[in-house]
Every structure is written in structure tokens, then in C-alpha cells.
Coordinates of C-alpha atoms in Angstrom, one line a residue:
M102 CA 18.0 4.9 32.8
V103 CA 16.4 2.3 30.5
I104 CA 13.0 0.7 31.0
N105 CA 13.3 -3.0 31.4
V106 CA 10.0 -4.7 32.0
D107 CA 9.3 -8.4 31.4
I108 CA 6.1 -8.7 29.4
A109 CA 4.2 -11.9 30.0
T110 CA 2.4 -13.0 26.8
P111 CA -0.2 -13.5 25.5
L112 CA -1.6 -10.0 25.3
S113 CA -5.3 -9.1 25.5
T114 CA -7.4 -6.0 26.0
S115 CA -9.2 -4.7 29.1
G116 CA -11.3 -1.7 28.1
R117 CA -9.0 0.9 26.6
F118 CA -5.8 -0.9 27.7
I119 CA -3.6 -3.7 26.4
V120 CA -2.7 -6.0 29.2
D121 CA -0.3 -8.9 29.6
A122 CA -1.0 -12.4 30.9
R123 CA -0.7 -11.1 34.5
G124 CA -3.3 -8.4 33.8
R125 CA -0.7 -5.5 33.8
R126 CA -0.9 -2.6 31.4
V127 CA 1.4 -2.9 28.4
R128 CA 1.9 0.4 26.6
L129 CA 3.1 -0.6 23.1
A130 CA 5.9 1.9 22.5
G131 CA 8.1 1.0 19.6
V132 CA 9.6 1.6 16.2
N133 CA 8.9 0.7 12.6
W134 CA 11.7 -1.2 10.9
Y135 CA 10.8 -1.2 7.2
G136 CA 12.1 -2.5 3.9
A137 CA 10.8 -6.1 3.7
S138 CA 7.7 -4.9 1.8
E139 CA 9.8 -3.2 -0.9
D140 CA 11.6 -4.3 -4.1
F141 CA 14.2 -6.7 -2.6
G142 CA 11.8 -8.1 0.0
L143 CA 14.2 -7.6 2.9
P144 CA 14.6 -5.1 5.7
A145 CA 17.0 -2.2 5.2
G146 CA 20.2 -2.0 7.2
L147 CA 21.3 -5.6 7.1
D148 CA 24.3 -4.5 5.0
R149 CA 25.4 -2.1 7.8
T150 CA 24.7 -3.8 11.1
N151 CA 24.1 -7.3 12.4
R152 CA 20.4 -8.0 13.1
R153 CA 21.2 -9.2 16.6
T154 CA 23.1 -6.0 17.4
L155 CA 20.3 -3.9 16.0
A156 CA 17.7 -5.8 18.1
R157 CA 19.8 -5.4 21.2
N158 CA 20.0 -1.7 20.6
I159 CA 16.3 -1.3 20.1
A160 CA 15.7 -3.0 23.4
R161 CA 18.5 -1.1 25.1
H162 CA 16.7 2.2 24.3
G163 CA 13.6 1.0 26.1
F164 CA 11.3 0.3 23.2
N165 CA 9.2 -2.8 23.7
C166 CA 7.9 -3.5 20.2
V167 CA 8.7 -3.4 16.5
R168 CA 6.2 -3.0 13.7
F169 CA 7.6 -5.1 10.9
P170 CA 6.1 -4.5 7.5
F171 CA 5.9 -7.2 4.8
S172 CA 4.2 -7.6 1.4
L173 CA 2.3 -10.5 0.0
W174 CA 4.8 -10.6 -2.8
M175 CA 7.7 -11.0 -0.4
T176 CA 6.2 -14.2 1.1
E177 CA 6.2 -16.0 -2.2
Q178 CA 9.7 -15.3 -3.4
T179 CA 12.0 -18.3 -3.7
A180 CA 15.1 -16.7 -5.1
P181 CA 17.9 -15.5 -2.8
V182 CA 18.0 -11.9 -1.9
P183 CA 21.0 -9.8 -3.1
A184 CA 24.1 -10.8 -1.2
K185 CA 25.3 -7.2 -1.1
C186 CA 22.3 -6.3 1.1
L187 CA 23.4 -8.8 3.7
A188 CA 27.0 -7.6 4.1
A189 CA 26.7 -7.5 7.9
N190 CA 24.7 -10.7 8.1
R191 CA 26.8 -13.1 6.0
D192 CA 25.2 -16.1 7.6
L193 CA 22.0 -15.3 5.8
T194 CA 23.6 -15.3 2.3
G195 CA 21.6 -17.4 0.0
S196 CA 18.4 -16.9 2.0
T197 CA 15.0 -16.1 0.5
P198 CA 13.2 -12.9 1.7
M199 CA 11.0 -15.0 4.0
Q200 CA 14.0 -16.7 5.6
V201 CA 15.6 -13.3 6.2
Y202 CA 12.3 -12.1 7.7
D203 CA 12.3 -15.2 10.0
A204 CA 15.8 -14.5 11.2
C205 CA 15.1 -10.9 12.0
V206 CA 11.9 -11.9 13.9
R207 CA 13.9 -14.3 15.9
A208 CA 16.6 -11.7 16.7
L209 CA 14.0 -9.2 17.8
T210 CA 12.1 -11.6 20.0
D211 CA 15.3 -13.0 21.5
E212 CA 15.8 -9.6 23.0
G213 CA 12.3 -9.6 24.5
L214 CA 10.8 -7.4 21.9
I215 CA 7.2 -7.8 20.7
V216 CA 7.1 -8.2 16.9
I217 CA 4.0 -7.0 15.0
P218 CA 3.9 -8.2 11.4
N219 CA 2.1 -5.7 9.1
C220 CA 0.8 -6.3 5.6
H221 CA 2.1 -3.1 4.2
L222 CA 1.5 -3.9 0.5
L223 CA 0.2 -6.6 -1.7
S224 CA 2.8 -6.1 -4.4
C225 CA 6.3 -5.0 -3.5
G226 CA 7.3 -1.3 -3.4
W227 CA 7.1 1.9 -1.5
C228 CA 3.8 2.8 0.3
C229 CA 1.6 4.7 0.0
S230 CA -0.3 6.7 -2.6
D231 CA -3.7 6.7 -4.4
S232 CA -1.9 5.6 -7.5
D233 CA -0.2 2.4 -6.1
C234 CA -3.3 0.2 -6.5
N235 CA -2.6 -1.4 -3.1
G236 CA -5.2 0.5 -1.0
L237 CA -7.5 -2.5 -0.5
W238 CA -6.8 -6.1 0.6
Y239 CA -7.2 -7.3 -3.0
A240 CA -6.1 -6.0 -6.4
D241 CA -6.1 -7.2 -10.0
S242 CA -3.1 -9.5 -9.3
W243 CA -4.0 -10.4 -5.8
P244 CA -7.4 -12.0 -5.0
A245 CA -8.9 -11.5 -1.6
G246 CA -8.5 -15.2 -0.9
K247 CA -4.7 -14.9 -1.4
F248 CA -4.6 -12.1 1.3
T249 CA -6.4 -14.3 3.7
A250 CA -4.4 -17.4 3.0
I251 CA -1.1 -15.6 3.5
W252 CA -2.2 -14.2 6.8
Q253 CA -3.1 -17.8 7.9
E254 CA 0.4 -18.9 6.8
I255 CA 2.1 -16.0 8.7
T256 CA 0.1 -16.9 11.8
A257 CA 1.0 -20.6 11.6
R258 CA 4.6 -19.7 10.9
Y259 CA 5.0 -17.8 14.2
K260 CA 2.5 -19.6 16.4
S261 CA 5.2 -21.0 18.6
N262 CA 6.8 -17.6 19.3
G263 CA 4.7 -15.9 21.9
L264 CA 6.3 -12.5 21.4
V265 CA 4.9 -12.3 17.9
A266 CA 1.9 -11.1 19.8
A267 CA -0.2 -9.0 17.4
M268 CA -1.0 -8.8 13.7
D269 CA -1.5 -5.4 11.9
I270 CA -3.8 -6.6 9.2
K271 CA -3.7 -4.0 6.4
N272 CA -1.7 -0.8 6.1
E273 CA -3.4 2.6 5.4
P274 CA -6.7 1.7 3.7
R275 CA -7.2 4.1 0.7
Q276 CA -8.6 4.2 -2.8
A277 CA -7.5 1.6 -5.3
T278 CA -8.2 1.0 -9.0
V279 CA -9.4 -2.6 -9.4
G280 CA -10.8 -3.9 -12.7
G281 CA -10.6 -0.5 -14.1
R282 CA -12.8 1.0 -11.4
V283 CA -11.7 3.3 -8.6
L284 CA -12.9 1.8 -5.3
T285 CA -13.0 3.7 -2.0
P286 CA -12.7 1.8 1.3
T287 CA -15.9 1.7 3.5
W288 CA -16.7 0.8 7.0
G289 CA -19.9 -1.0 8.0
T290 CA -21.5 -1.0 4.6
G291 CA -21.4 -4.8 4.2
D292 CA -20.1 -4.5 0.6
D293 CA -16.8 -5.7 -1.0
T294 CA -14.9 -2.7 0.2
D295 CA -16.0 -2.9 3.9
F296 CA -12.9 -3.0 6.1
A297 CA -14.8 -3.8 9.2
V298 CA -16.1 -7.0 7.6
M299 CA -12.6 -7.9 6.3
Y300 CA -11.0 -7.4 9.8
T301 CA -13.7 -9.5 11.3
T302 CA -13.3 -12.3 8.8
V303 CA -9.5 -12.4 8.7
G304 CA -9.2 -11.9 12.5
N305 CA -11.5 -14.9 13.2
L306 CA -9.6 -17.1 10.8
I307 CA -6.3 -16.0 12.3
H308 CA -7.7 -17.0 15.7
E309 CA -8.6 -20.4 14.5
I310 CA -4.8 -21.0 14.2
N311 CA -3.6 -18.9 17.1
P312 CA -6.3 -17.5 19.5
H313 CA -3.8 -15.5 21.5
L314 CA -3.0 -12.8 18.9
L315 CA -4.1 -9.2 19.1
I316 CA -5.8 -8.1 15.8
I317 CA -4.9 -4.6 14.9
C318 CA -7.4 -2.7 12.7
E319 CA -6.3 0.4 10.9
G320 CA -8.8 3.2 10.1
L321 CA -9.8 4.5 6.7
K322 CA -8.2 7.4 4.8
Y323 CA -4.6 6.3 5.3
A324 CA -5.4 5.1 8.9
G325 CA -6.7 8.5 9.8
D326 CA -10.4 7.8 10.2
L327 CA -12.0 5.5 12.8
T328 CA -15.3 7.2 13.0
G329 CA -17.1 4.1 11.6
V330 CA -16.2 2.1 14.7
A331 CA -18.8 4.0 16.8
S332 CA -21.7 2.3 14.9
H333 CA -19.8 -0.8 13.5
P334 CA -17.1 -2.0 15.8
V335 CA -15.1 -5.0 14.8
R336 CA -16.6 -7.9 16.8
L337 CA -14.4 -10.9 16.9
E338 CA -15.3 -14.2 18.5
R339 CA -12.4 -13.4 20.8
A340 CA -13.7 -10.0 21.9
D341 CA -10.7 -9.1 24.0
K342 CA -8.3 -9.1 21.1
V343 CA -9.3 -6.0 19.0
V344 CA -7.0 -3.0 18.9
Y345 CA -7.6 0.0 16.6
S346 CA -4.8 1.9 14.9
M347 CA -4.4 5.4 13.5
H348 CA -1.5 7.0 11.7
D349 CA -0.6 10.7 11.9
Y350 CA 1.8 13.1 10.1
S351 CA 2.0 16.8 9.8
W352 CA 0.5 16.8 6.3
F353 CA -2.7 15.3 7.7
H354 CA -3.6 18.7 9.2
P355 CA -3.9 22.3 8.4
K356 CA -0.8 24.4 9.0
G357 CA -0.5 26.3 12.3
Q358 CA -3.3 24.2 13.8
S359 CA -4.0 25.1 17.5
Q360 CA -3.4 22.3 20.0
A361 CA -7.1 22.4 21.1
S362 CA -8.3 22.1 17.5
Y363 CA -5.8 19.2 16.9
I364 CA -6.9 17.2 19.9
D365 CA -10.6 17.8 19.1
E366 CA -10.0 16.6 15.6
M367 CA -8.1 13.5 16.7
T368 CA -10.6 12.7 19.4
K369 CA -13.5 12.8 16.9
A370 CA -11.5 10.8 14.3
G371 CA -10.6 7.9 16.7
G372 CA -9.6 9.0 20.2
Y373 CA -13.2 8.7 21.4
I374 CA -12.6 4.9 21.3
L375 CA -10.6 5.3 24.5
G376 CA -13.7 6.5 26.5
D377 CA -14.8 9.7 28.0
R378 CA -11.9 10.1 30.3
A379 CA -8.2 9.7 29.5
G380 CA -6.9 6.8 31.5
G381 CA -10.3 5.5 32.3
L382 CA -11.5 1.9 32.2
D383 CA -14.6 2.8 30.3
G384 CA -13.2 2.7 26.8
L385 CA -14.3 0.5 23.9
A386 CA -10.8 -0.7 23.0
P387 CA -7.1 0.3 22.9
L388 CA -5.9 2.8 20.3
W389 CA -2.3 2.5 18.9
I390 CA -0.7 5.2 16.8
G391 CA 1.0 2.7 14.5
E392 CA 2.9 5.4 12.5
F393 CA 3.9 9.0 13.3
G394 CA 7.1 10.7 12.5
N395 CA 9.1 13.8 11.8
D396 CA 12.4 14.9 10.3
T397 CA 15.0 14.1 12.9
G398 CA 17.8 16.0 11.2
S399 CA 17.0 19.3 12.9
L400 CA 15.3 20.3 16.1
A401 CA 13.6 23.0 14.1
N402 CA 11.2 20.3 12.9
F403 CA 10.2 19.7 16.5
G404 CA 9.7 23.3 17.4
L405 CA 12.6 23.2 19.8
D406 CA 15.1 25.2 17.8
P407 CA 15.2 29.0 17.7
T408 CA 15.7 28.8 14.0
S409 CA 12.2 27.3 13.6
Q410 CA 10.6 29.6 11.1
V411 CA 8.3 29.2 8.1
G412 CA 8.3 25.6 6.8
N413 CA 10.0 23.7 9.6
A414 CA 7.8 25.6 12.1
D415 CA 4.7 23.9 10.6
N416 CA 6.2 20.5 11.5
G417 CA 7.1 21.8 15.0
V418 CA 3.5 22.9 15.6
W419 CA 2.3 19.4 14.6
W420 CA 4.9 17.7 16.8
N421 CA 3.9 19.7 19.9
N422 CA 0.3 18.9 19.2
I423 CA 0.7 15.1 18.8
K424 CA 3.1 14.8 21.7
A425 CA 0.6 16.6 23.9
W426 CA -2.2 14.2 22.8
I427 CA -0.2 11.0 23.1
T428 CA 1.0 12.1 26.6
D429 CA -2.4 13.4 27.9
A430 CA -4.3 10.4 26.5
D431 CA -1.6 7.9 27.5
L432 CA -1.7 6.4 24.0
D433 CA 0.2 3.4 22.6
W434 CA 2.5 4.4 19.7
C435 CA 5.1 3.3 17.2
W436 CA 7.6 5.8 15.6
W437 CA 8.2 5.9 11.8
A438 CA 11.0 5.0 11.5
L439 CA 14.0 3.3 13.0
N440 CA 15.6 3.3 9.6
P441 CA 18.3 5.9 8.8
T442 CA 18.4 4.6 5.2
H443 CA 15.9 3.3 2.7
A444 CA 15.4 0.1 1.0
K445 CA 14.8 0.2 -2.8
G446 CA 11.2 1.1 -3.5
I447 CA 9.1 1.8 -6.6
N448 CA 5.5 2.9 -6.8
P449 CA 3.9 -0.5 -7.5
G450 CA 1.1 1.1 -9.5
T451 CA 3.3 3.2 -11.8
S452 CA 6.7 1.5 -11.5
Q453 CA 8.3 4.9 -10.8
L454 CA 11.5 4.6 -8.7
L455 CA 11.0 6.5 -5.5
Y456 CA 14.0 5.4 -3.4
N457 CA 17.2 3.5 -4.0
W458 CA 18.8 1.2 -1.5
G459 CA 20.9 3.4 0.9
D460 CA 19.1 6.7 0.3
R461 CA 18.8 8.8 3.5
E462 CA 15.6 8.4 5.5
P463 CA 15.0 11.8 7.1
Y464 CA 12.7 10.4 9.8
G465 CA 15.1 7.8 11.0
L466 CA 16.4 7.5 14.6
L467 CA 19.8 6.0 13.9
T468 CA 23.1 7.2 12.4
S469 CA 23.8 6.2 8.8
D470 CA 25.7 3.1 9.9
W471 CA 22.7 1.9 11.8
R472 CA 24.6 1.7 15.1
G473 CA 24.4 5.1 16.9
V474 CA 21.6 7.6 17.8
G475 CA 21.2 10.2 15.0
N476 CA 19.7 12.9 17.2
P477 CA 20.0 12.3 21.0
V478 CA 17.4 15.0 21.8
V479 CA 14.8 13.3 19.7
M480 CA 15.6 9.9 21.2
K481 CA 15.3 11.3 24.7
M482 CA 11.9 12.8 23.9
L483 CA 10.6 9.4 22.6
K484 CA 12.0 7.6 25.6
S485 CA 10.2 10.0 27.9
M486 CA 6.9 8.8 26.3
I487 CA 7.5 5.1 26.9
W488 CA 6.4 4.4 30.4
P489 CA 2.5 4.3 30.9
R490 CA 0.9 6.7 33.3
T491 CA -2.4 4.8 33.8
G492 CA -3.9 1.4 33.7
P493 CA -3.9 -1.9 35.5
G494 CA -0.7 -2.5 37.5
V495 CA 0.8 0.9 36.7
D496 CA 1.7 2.1 40.2
S497 CA 5.5 2.5 40.2
A498 CA 8.3 4.0 38.3
P499 CA 10.1 2.1 35.5
L500 CA 12.7 -0.4 36.5
A501 CA 16.3 0.3 35.7
G502 CA 18.3 -2.1 33.7
R503 CA 19.8 -3.3 30.5

């Protein structure tokens, strides 16, 4: 059975929930499709499957959204992307990166999927590290005004497409070296590293162009820390458009962490935003886990295989912990990643090649040809987490279809 629910845009927030134009809960449950923020400026996989077929398959599995990273660099390229990377999408031959991105957005939204553009990097490359000089919204080669201007351009570009319904403003805030100084992101300080101020400024400017968009605000420390929201929430002129985001991976936590300790840690770091009671209407804002993932190649990594021993067992402990938290708190989420293969990506700060086009992505959901399901058990687990348990209008089982 596949979930098939029509989402009436625009989206907004009601307490801790995202709701559609009819006031019904929308649990954002989707996948990251990456590559456009990397060296060629286009999403991976277009050499192996047609974009429309891929979009249809994402929707068929019941996901309702796609987080779609880009870089500022990508938006300014005027040369055509390499033709070999478009072997399954020959009609796009000769296109610029932005034209390919446009075509993929259209393919996704044509299948009823919500698309969430995300500024993953300023320069092109693989994200993220403390050495990539892309941890803030500005860098030596990218003034803050350019960041704002490109977000305004992206907003205007997709204004007529209601399913481009949210903007994820800046990926994984972290330290960056700017002008020879190492700068650390802050929240609520009012200085030139204050992400709360940046989200407010950019969010309001985006809303001058399209007031319907959700503004997604990632926490500090690689999107792991939203503690500053308690004293300095992002206050947009459109108050019902703020969504906070965390990312989470096994290496964010101590090995062998108990489930109680994990949930307590995550609640203090950001889960408190949902309110005192999971599923309640008393929360400050919705919380979206915009990235989380695990090696899909073996069920040992999910703690489901009897061969789970030292090493893989650590990932299994983390998976069981986050799955329990997402389920119990009825969180919105987005798996990293859909991709079974990489795009080409360097570290933009050091120019070190990290991945070549076509390298295996161990966290990917699909087979290497981008057409089948790589690990059916993993896909089944994720699909079991799609339907919301609480919130406005959630009073029946998911509809069958598609």
C-alpha cells in the first residue's frame, strides 16, 4: 500500500505542526536528492534514469517531498553541463546547471512532490567540513549580499509553482575562515555571525516576493544545536512560516548511547521546540530532521542483522534511537539520501577530490541504475514512518493508491 494524499498548498504552521491550505497536518517525509551543489552543478543520476521516471518512483514509494540542494556557484554558470552526465535525459543536452535544476523541479512537482531548495554551499563541492570555508552565509568570494540576492532570484523563479513550498536557507552552519579569521556561528548575539538575524532578514525578503513559503532554519553545529531558539526565536513578519531543522548522524553521538540518553540529548538540543507533550498543540514551531541516514548496504547497520557486532553495531544503536525518537515525537524528516551514486565533489576549501561521478553512495536508497530499491527492508522501514500519527485532520488511515 502506498500513501497518496493530495496536499493543498500553500503550507503554513500551526503550533508544532505544518499544515496545508485546508488546515490538515502535513508531515514532511522525504528524501535528499543531491549533486547540484557539487562540481558539475547538476543532480547525480541523470545519466542513468530519466528525471520523470525518478520523480514518479519517489512519489510511488509514498514520499511527499524532496530536499534539493544547490550552490550559489551553480546558479551563475552559463556553460552547458557535461553531456555524458545527461545520458538518460538527452532533451537537456546543452542546458546550463540552472536549466537542468529547473527541469528536475518541474518533474518532481508534476508528480505532486513538494520541492525544498536548499543552499548547501556557496562555492561548488562536497559538504561539509570545518575546512571547506562554507560554514557561514558569506565567504571571501561570496559577500552576504550575493547570498541574499540569489535567494531572492530563486524565490522569484519558482513563485508560480506552489509545490516549491519551502526554502531551506543554509545548510549545516559551522565555523569558516573568512579574511584570515576563523569565525564561529552564533545565535541571538546580533553580530555578523548571528544566524537568527540572517534567517529573519532573508526570510522577510523572500516573503516580499512570495509570502506563502515556509522558511526553514537549521541549527548551529552542523544543524545539531537549536538551543538558542528558546531565548531568540526567529520572528518573521509572517509568523506562521517558521520551521526549524536539525540533522543527525551516528557520529554526532557517543557509541553505545542508551535510548533514554539519546532522546534526552535531542530534546534539549531542539526537540523542546515541539512543546511539552509529543503530538500536542502547545509547541513553538515544527521541527524537521532535514538529514539523517545510515549505510543501507547491510541490515547490520540498522541493528536488525544477527551479524551486528563491533563497528556496525554502533550504527545500529543510533538507528534504533533515532527511529524511536522520530516515531514517538511524530517528527517531520528527510532521508539522506535517495542517491545510490555520487556526483563529482571536491572540498571547496582545499580542492581535495572527495568523490568522483558515479562513486557508490552507501546511504542511498536505490539500486546503482537509479531504478530499483537497493534494500527493500530499509525502504519498508522508512515507508512505515511516513504517515503522521497526530495533528489537525489526522484521524484516519492513509489512502491507498498510485
